[in-house]
Amino acid sequence: PSGMKFEKAREWRVPCVNITWLCDVLAGNLEALRQPQHVRYTTFSLADPFAPDRQLVANLLVSWKVPIRISKEALLASRNIPKRKLSDGIQSSVKKPRLEEGSLSQRRGPGDATHRVIFTGFELFQVHEYMKKLYFLGGEVAESVHKCTHLVANKVTRTVKFLTAISVVKNIVMPNWLEDSAKQQRFLDEGAYLLRDAEAEVLFSFSLEESMNRARVKPLFQGLFFYLTPGMCPSLATMRSIIECAGGRVLTKQPGLQRLAEHRNNKNLPDIIIISCENDLHLCREYLVRGIEVHNAEFVLTGALTQTLDYESYRFT
């Protein structure tokens, strides 16, 4: 390879890898993340760089090794089926789920859709039924959690929608709020329909009402920077959404020891929180050796749910 990017990467000691490295990672070989300098990933003149490692995709190749058995009758029947011409047109047999007939013309309430709703924890057919009621009342499905006024859920779940909504959504309500509102043909007050989940609150030792009250007072991660190592689970995108909705900022580059020291010693600079996982601890070895705290994903996930910063329970030691 050649070019300014490649030369700068070598100068800055940034690993340069081939397509095979990416293919291995996508196939589930996380060892590739630890060995970017391996000769397998630094050879750039491969005849077929997209050729997968057979051992990594062995489970996908099994079906191709077993011949498909087709009876003579089935083969003859398939040959006798007349071919369809383009002029005949193609009518898809897959129909999209429909709302009630004329549902758009039957909307009630203000046209500015002051009620923007997101659903979480439901089967698709249930969501469609609730959407009918929502549209009938004059509401709409929110484009994002930031534009959402109500999250509808039947229990506390640790989905990305729920964990982001706690930080930014005004109301988390049960589905019977929509059902009763549709019967009354107007949006009812949410007070009697706020989500209650005693089992989850005992399990996670928190109060949903208190969590939402704390989020309204101050965003949990306001004034904090986060660095997430690449092998995170949940995904980096999910973690980023939860952190940013709670007022935090995610760093795109791994902070060096000098920068961490500067932020730790200067009260005017935001604290930097390192979030990692078991498979990525080798990337945090220098941090751990020097006593810099490294936490697992629960610092963010449980933190967002309970709206608390727990610097002790989720530290790697």
Short mmCIF file of C-alpha atoms in Angstrom, two decimals:
data_model
loop_
_atom_site.label_atom_id
_atom_site.label_comp_id
_atom_site.label_asym_id
_atom_site.label_seq_id
_atom_site.Cartn_x
_atom_site.Cartn_y
_atom_site.Cartn_z
CA PRO A 1 0.00 0.00 0.00
CA SER A 2 1.00 3.60 -0.50
CA GLY A 3 -0.40 7.03 0.14
CA MET A 4 -0.39 9.67 2.83
CA LYS A 5 -2.87 7.86 5.09
CA PHE A 6 -0.79 4.68 5.04
CA GLU A 7 2.46 6.54 5.68
CA LYS A 8 0.96 8.51 8.56
CA ALA A 9 -0.51 5.35 10.06
CA ARG A 10 2.92 3.74 10.05
CA GLU A 11 4.47 6.89 11.50
CA TRP A 12 1.90 6.99 14.31
CA ARG A 13 2.08 3.21 14.81
CA VAL A 14 -1.55 2.70 13.92
CA PRO A 15 -2.12 -0.93 12.81
CA CYS A 16 -2.76 -1.32 9.08
CA VAL A 17 -4.71 -4.47 8.25
CA ASN A 18 -6.14 -6.11 5.16
CA ILE A 19 -9.70 -7.14 4.33
CA THR A 20 -9.03 -10.61 5.75
CA TRP A 21 -8.81 -9.07 9.24
CA LEU A 22 -12.27 -7.54 8.87
CA CYS A 23 -13.70 -10.80 7.48
CA ASP A 24 -12.32 -12.75 10.43
CA VAL A 25 -13.78 -10.30 12.95
CA LEU A 26 -17.19 -10.44 11.26
CA ALA A 27 -16.99 -14.24 11.29
CA GLY A 28 -16.56 -14.16 15.07
CA ASN A 29 -12.80 -14.48 15.45
CA LEU A 30 -12.20 -11.87 18.16
CA GLU A 31 -8.57 -12.98 18.42
CA ALA A 32 -8.02 -10.87 15.31
CA LEU A 33 -8.65 -7.77 17.44
CA ARG A 34 -5.71 -8.74 19.63
CA GLN A 35 -3.36 -9.64 16.78
CA PRO A 36 -3.61 -6.92 14.10
CA GLN A 37 0.12 -7.32 13.36
CA HIS A 38 -0.19 -11.03 12.47
CA VAL A 39 1.20 -11.86 9.03
CA ARG A 40 -2.25 -13.07 7.98
CA TYR A 41 -3.55 -9.50 8.37
CA THR A 42 -0.56 -7.56 7.05
CA THR A 43 -0.22 -9.26 3.66
CA PHE A 44 -1.78 -6.97 1.07
CA SER A 45 -1.20 -8.93 -2.14
CA LEU A 46 -3.72 -11.74 -1.60
CA ALA A 47 -5.33 -13.19 -4.70
CA ASP A 48 -8.76 -13.31 -3.02
CA PRO A 49 -8.80 -11.20 0.16
CA PHE A 50 -12.49 -11.95 0.72
CA ALA A 51 -11.96 -15.72 0.90
CA PRO A 52 -13.24 -16.79 4.35
CA ASP A 53 -11.40 -19.05 6.76
CA ARG A 54 -13.16 -22.39 6.33
CA GLN A 55 -12.89 -23.18 10.03
CA LEU A 56 -14.66 -19.96 10.98
CA VAL A 57 -17.58 -20.55 8.60
CA ALA A 58 -17.74 -24.33 8.81
CA ASN A 59 -21.29 -24.23 10.16
CA LEU A 60 -22.39 -22.23 7.12
CA LEU A 61 -20.85 -24.69 4.66
CA VAL A 62 -22.52 -27.83 6.03
CA SER A 63 -25.69 -27.40 4.00
CA TRP A 64 -23.68 -27.02 0.78
CA LYS A 65 -22.02 -30.40 1.31
CA VAL A 66 -25.31 -32.28 1.52
CA PRO A 67 -27.01 -32.90 -1.84
CA ILE A 68 -30.65 -31.85 -2.16
CA ARG A 69 -32.89 -34.81 -2.86
CA ILE A 70 -35.61 -34.06 -5.38
CA SER A 71 -38.00 -36.71 -6.63
CA LYS A 72 -38.46 -37.22 -10.37
CA GLU A 73 -42.12 -36.24 -10.05
CA ALA A 74 -41.25 -32.90 -8.43
CA LEU A 75 -38.60 -32.20 -11.05
CA LEU A 76 -41.01 -32.90 -13.92
CA ALA A 77 -43.72 -30.79 -12.30
CA SER A 78 -41.38 -27.83 -11.96
CA ARG A 79 -40.44 -28.04 -15.63
CA ASN A 80 -44.08 -27.96 -16.68
CA ILE A 81 -44.83 -24.69 -14.89
CA PRO A 82 -45.21 -21.96 -17.55
CA LYS A 83 -42.76 -19.10 -17.28
CA ARG A 84 -44.19 -15.71 -16.36
CA LYS A 85 -43.64 -12.90 -18.82
CA LEU A 86 -42.63 -9.41 -17.77
CA SER A 87 -45.76 -8.08 -19.48
CA ASP A 88 -47.92 -10.12 -17.11
CA GLY A 89 -46.84 -7.91 -14.23
CA ILE A 90 -45.85 -9.08 -10.80
CA GLN A 91 -48.19 -8.83 -7.86
CA SER A 92 -46.51 -9.25 -4.51
CA SER A 93 -48.19 -11.72 -2.17
CA VAL A 94 -46.66 -9.98 0.81
CA LYS A 95 -49.01 -7.37 2.15
CA LYS A 96 -48.01 -4.66 4.56
CA PRO A 97 -50.02 -4.46 7.76
CA ARG A 98 -52.86 -2.00 7.30
CA LEU A 99 -54.44 0.38 9.72
CA GLU A 100 -58.19 0.74 9.99
CA GLU A 101 -59.99 1.81 6.85
CA GLY A 102 -59.98 5.56 6.73
CA SER A 103 -57.95 5.80 9.91
CA LEU A 104 -56.12 8.89 8.72
CA SER A 105 -59.34 10.72 8.02
CA GLN A 106 -60.77 9.67 11.40
CA ARG A 107 -57.97 11.17 13.48
CA ARG A 108 -59.15 13.15 16.45
CA GLY A 109 -57.52 15.79 18.56
CA PRO A 110 -55.09 18.55 17.58
CA GLY A 111 -53.30 18.21 14.29
CA ASP A 112 -49.94 19.22 15.72
CA ALA A 113 -49.54 15.79 17.39
CA THR A 114 -48.59 16.87 20.89
CA HIS A 115 -48.38 13.19 21.83
CA ARG A 116 -45.41 11.49 20.15
CA VAL A 117 -45.03 7.89 21.23
CA ILE A 118 -42.45 5.10 21.10
CA PHE A 119 -43.22 1.47 21.99
CA THR A 120 -40.86 -1.07 23.53
CA GLY A 121 -41.22 -4.67 24.69
CA PHE A 122 -44.19 -5.63 22.50
CA GLU A 123 -44.81 -8.08 19.67
CA LEU A 124 -45.19 -6.48 16.25
CA PHE A 125 -48.92 -7.23 16.00
CA GLN A 126 -49.47 -5.52 19.37
CA VAL A 127 -47.61 -2.43 18.20
CA HIS A 128 -49.85 -2.24 15.12
CA GLU A 129 -52.97 -2.34 17.30
CA TYR A 130 -51.65 0.40 19.57
CA MET A 131 -50.67 2.49 16.56
CA LYS A 132 -54.26 2.38 15.31
CA LYS A 133 -55.46 3.83 18.61
CA LEU A 134 -52.66 6.40 18.65
CA TYR A 135 -53.45 7.67 15.14
CA PHE A 136 -57.18 7.68 15.91
CA LEU A 137 -56.49 10.01 18.86
CA GLY A 138 -54.37 12.37 16.78
CA GLY A 139 -50.96 11.29 18.03
CA GLU A 140 -48.02 9.94 16.09
CA VAL A 141 -45.06 7.60 16.42
CA ALA A 142 -41.94 9.56 17.38
CA GLU A 143 -39.04 9.59 14.95
CA SER A 144 -36.53 9.30 17.78
CA VAL A 145 -36.42 9.16 21.55
CA HIS A 146 -35.38 12.82 21.61
CA LYS A 147 -38.70 13.81 19.99
CA CYS A 148 -40.73 11.38 22.10
CA THR A 149 -43.21 12.55 24.75
CA HIS A 150 -44.40 9.10 25.88
CA LEU A 151 -42.75 5.68 26.04
CA VAL A 152 -45.32 2.88 26.18
CA ALA A 153 -44.16 -0.32 27.90
CA ASN A 154 -45.78 -3.06 29.97
CA LYS A 155 -42.70 -3.64 32.15
CA VAL A 156 -39.20 -2.37 32.83
CA THR A 157 -36.85 -3.64 30.13
CA ARG A 158 -33.20 -2.97 29.45
CA THR A 159 -33.73 -2.18 25.78
CA VAL A 160 -31.97 0.78 24.21
CA LYS A 161 -35.35 2.53 23.88
CA PHE A 162 -36.09 2.14 27.58
CA LEU A 163 -32.62 3.07 28.83
CA THR A 164 -32.48 6.17 26.65
CA ALA A 165 -36.07 7.18 27.40
CA ILE A 166 -35.47 7.33 31.15
CA SER A 167 -33.10 10.23 30.55
CA VAL A 168 -35.17 12.29 28.11
CA VAL A 169 -38.83 11.20 27.96
CA LYS A 170 -41.39 12.92 30.17
CA ASN A 171 -43.77 9.97 30.62
CA ILE A 172 -43.32 6.18 30.69
CA VAL A 173 -46.80 4.70 30.67
CA MET A 174 -48.58 1.35 30.46
CA PRO A 175 -50.46 0.37 27.28
CA ASN A 176 -53.89 0.67 28.93
CA TRP A 177 -53.34 4.44 28.79
CA LEU A 178 -53.82 4.21 25.03
CA GLU A 179 -56.68 1.71 25.31
CA ASP A 180 -58.66 3.81 27.79
CA SER A 181 -57.88 7.01 25.88
CA ALA A 182 -59.28 5.47 22.69
CA LYS A 183 -62.49 4.52 24.53
CA GLN A 184 -62.86 8.10 25.77
CA GLN A 185 -61.84 9.46 22.35
CA ARG A 186 -59.25 11.77 23.92
CA PHE A 187 -55.84 11.48 25.53
CA LEU A 188 -56.30 10.89 29.26
CA ASP A 189 -54.05 12.23 32.00
CA GLU A 190 -50.99 10.00 32.38
CA GLY A 191 -50.90 10.11 36.18
CA ALA A 192 -52.99 6.98 36.68
CA TYR A 193 -51.11 5.04 34.00
CA LEU A 194 -47.46 5.57 34.89
CA LEU A 195 -45.49 2.34 34.60
CA ARG A 196 -45.12 0.32 37.79
CA ASP A 197 -42.95 -2.80 37.86
CA ALA A 198 -42.36 -3.91 41.45
CA GLU A 199 -40.48 -7.06 40.41
CA ALA A 200 -37.91 -5.15 38.35
CA GLU A 201 -37.54 -2.45 40.98
CA VAL A 202 -36.71 -5.09 43.60
CA LEU A 203 -34.37 -6.90 41.20
CA PHE A 204 -32.36 -3.77 40.36
CA SER A 205 -32.86 -2.02 43.73
CA PHE A 206 -34.26 1.18 42.27
CA SER A 207 -37.42 3.22 41.84
CA LEU A 208 -38.42 4.13 38.29
CA GLU A 209 -40.19 7.25 39.52
CA GLU A 210 -37.10 8.39 41.44
CA SER A 211 -34.85 7.63 38.46
CA MET A 212 -36.94 9.83 36.18
CA ASN A 213 -37.09 12.60 38.78
CA ARG A 214 -33.28 12.58 39.08
CA ALA A 215 -32.93 12.68 35.29
CA ARG A 216 -35.12 15.79 35.14
CA VAL A 217 -32.97 17.57 37.73
CA LYS A 218 -29.63 16.84 36.03
CA PRO A 219 -28.51 14.50 33.22
CA LEU A 220 -26.66 11.59 34.83
CA PHE A 221 -23.54 11.69 32.63
CA GLN A 222 -23.38 15.47 32.20
CA GLY A 223 -19.76 16.62 32.32
CA LEU A 224 -18.35 13.11 31.75
CA PHE A 225 -16.34 11.73 28.83
CA PHE A 226 -16.42 8.01 28.03
CA TYR A 227 -14.04 5.79 26.11
CA LEU A 228 -15.53 2.46 24.97
CA THR A 229 -13.24 -0.36 23.86
CA PRO A 230 -14.15 -1.89 20.45
CA GLY A 231 -15.38 -5.31 21.60
CA MET A 232 -18.20 -3.93 23.75
CA CYS A 233 -21.46 -5.77 24.19
CA PRO A 234 -23.99 -4.18 23.82
CA SER A 235 -22.70 -2.59 20.65
CA LEU A 236 -20.83 0.71 20.57
CA ALA A 237 -23.82 2.35 18.86
CA THR A 238 -26.17 1.23 21.63
CA MET A 239 -23.82 2.36 24.38
CA ARG A 240 -23.26 5.70 22.64
CA SER A 241 -27.02 6.34 22.44
CA ILE A 242 -27.53 5.64 26.14
CA ILE A 243 -24.56 7.78 27.18
CA GLU A 244 -25.41 10.74 24.97
CA CYS A 245 -29.08 10.76 25.99
CA ALA A 246 -27.88 11.02 29.59
CA GLY A 247 -25.67 14.01 28.77
CA GLY A 248 -22.31 12.26 28.34
CA ARG A 249 -19.85 12.38 25.47
CA VAL A 250 -18.11 9.40 23.84
CA LEU A 251 -14.48 9.78 22.77
CA THR A 252 -13.56 8.40 19.35
CA LYS A 253 -9.89 7.82 20.18
CA GLN A 254 -8.39 5.91 23.07
CA PRO A 255 -7.03 8.42 25.60
CA GLY A 256 -3.37 8.14 26.52
CA LEU A 257 -2.04 8.07 30.06
CA GLN A 258 -0.98 11.71 29.85
CA ARG A 259 -4.45 12.90 28.87
CA LEU A 260 -6.07 10.83 31.61
CA ALA A 261 -3.70 12.35 34.14
CA GLU A 262 -4.50 15.86 32.91
CA HIS A 263 -8.25 15.30 33.25
CA ARG A 264 -7.83 13.67 36.65
CA ASN A 265 -5.69 16.49 38.07
CA ASN A 266 -7.54 19.45 36.52
CA LYS A 267 -10.99 19.98 38.02
CA ASN A 268 -11.95 22.17 35.07
CA LEU A 269 -11.65 19.19 32.69
CA PRO A 270 -14.32 16.46 32.48
CA ASP A 271 -13.60 13.09 34.08
CA ILE A 272 -12.89 10.30 31.57
CA ILE A 273 -14.58 6.97 32.28
CA ILE A 274 -13.09 3.84 30.66
CA ILE A 275 -15.68 1.17 29.77
CA SER A 276 -14.47 -2.24 28.60
CA CYS A 277 -15.23 -5.97 28.66
CA GLU A 278 -13.39 -9.20 29.46
CA ASN A 279 -12.30 -9.72 25.84
CA ASP A 280 -10.81 -6.22 25.63
CA LEU A 281 -8.93 -6.07 28.92
CA HIS A 282 -5.62 -6.49 27.09
CA LEU A 283 -6.30 -3.04 25.60
CA CYS A 284 -6.57 -1.62 29.12
CA ARG A 285 -3.52 -3.30 30.62
CA GLU A 286 -1.61 -0.01 31.04
CA TYR A 287 -4.60 1.59 32.73
CA LEU A 288 -4.98 -1.24 35.22
CA VAL A 289 -1.25 -1.39 35.98
CA ARG A 290 -1.29 2.31 36.87
CA GLY A 291 -4.41 2.05 38.98
CA ILE A 292 -6.74 3.77 36.52
CA GLU A 293 -10.30 2.53 36.96
CA VAL A 294 -11.84 0.43 34.18
CA HIS A 295 -15.53 -0.46 34.42
CA ASN A 296 -17.75 -2.92 32.59
CA ALA A 297 -20.88 -2.01 30.60
CA GLU A 298 -23.10 -2.18 33.68
CA PHE A 299 -21.67 1.15 34.81
CA VAL A 300 -23.64 2.64 31.90
CA LEU A 301 -26.60 0.22 31.65
CA THR A 302 -27.51 -0.08 35.32
CA GLY A 303 -26.42 3.51 35.84
CA ALA A 304 -28.93 4.75 33.24
CA LEU A 305 -31.69 2.58 34.70
CA THR A 306 -31.15 3.68 38.30
CA GLN A 307 -29.78 7.14 37.40
CA THR A 308 -26.83 6.65 39.75
CA LEU A 309 -23.05 6.66 39.32
CA ASP A 310 -21.63 3.54 40.97
CA TYR A 311 -17.83 3.64 40.82
CA GLU A 312 -17.35 0.51 42.95
CA SER A 313 -19.63 -2.32 41.79
CA TYR A 314 -18.52 -2.67 38.17
CA ARG A 315 -14.76 -2.10 38.34
CA PHE A 316 -12.30 -4.58 36.87
CA THR A 317 -9.66 -5.53 39.41
#
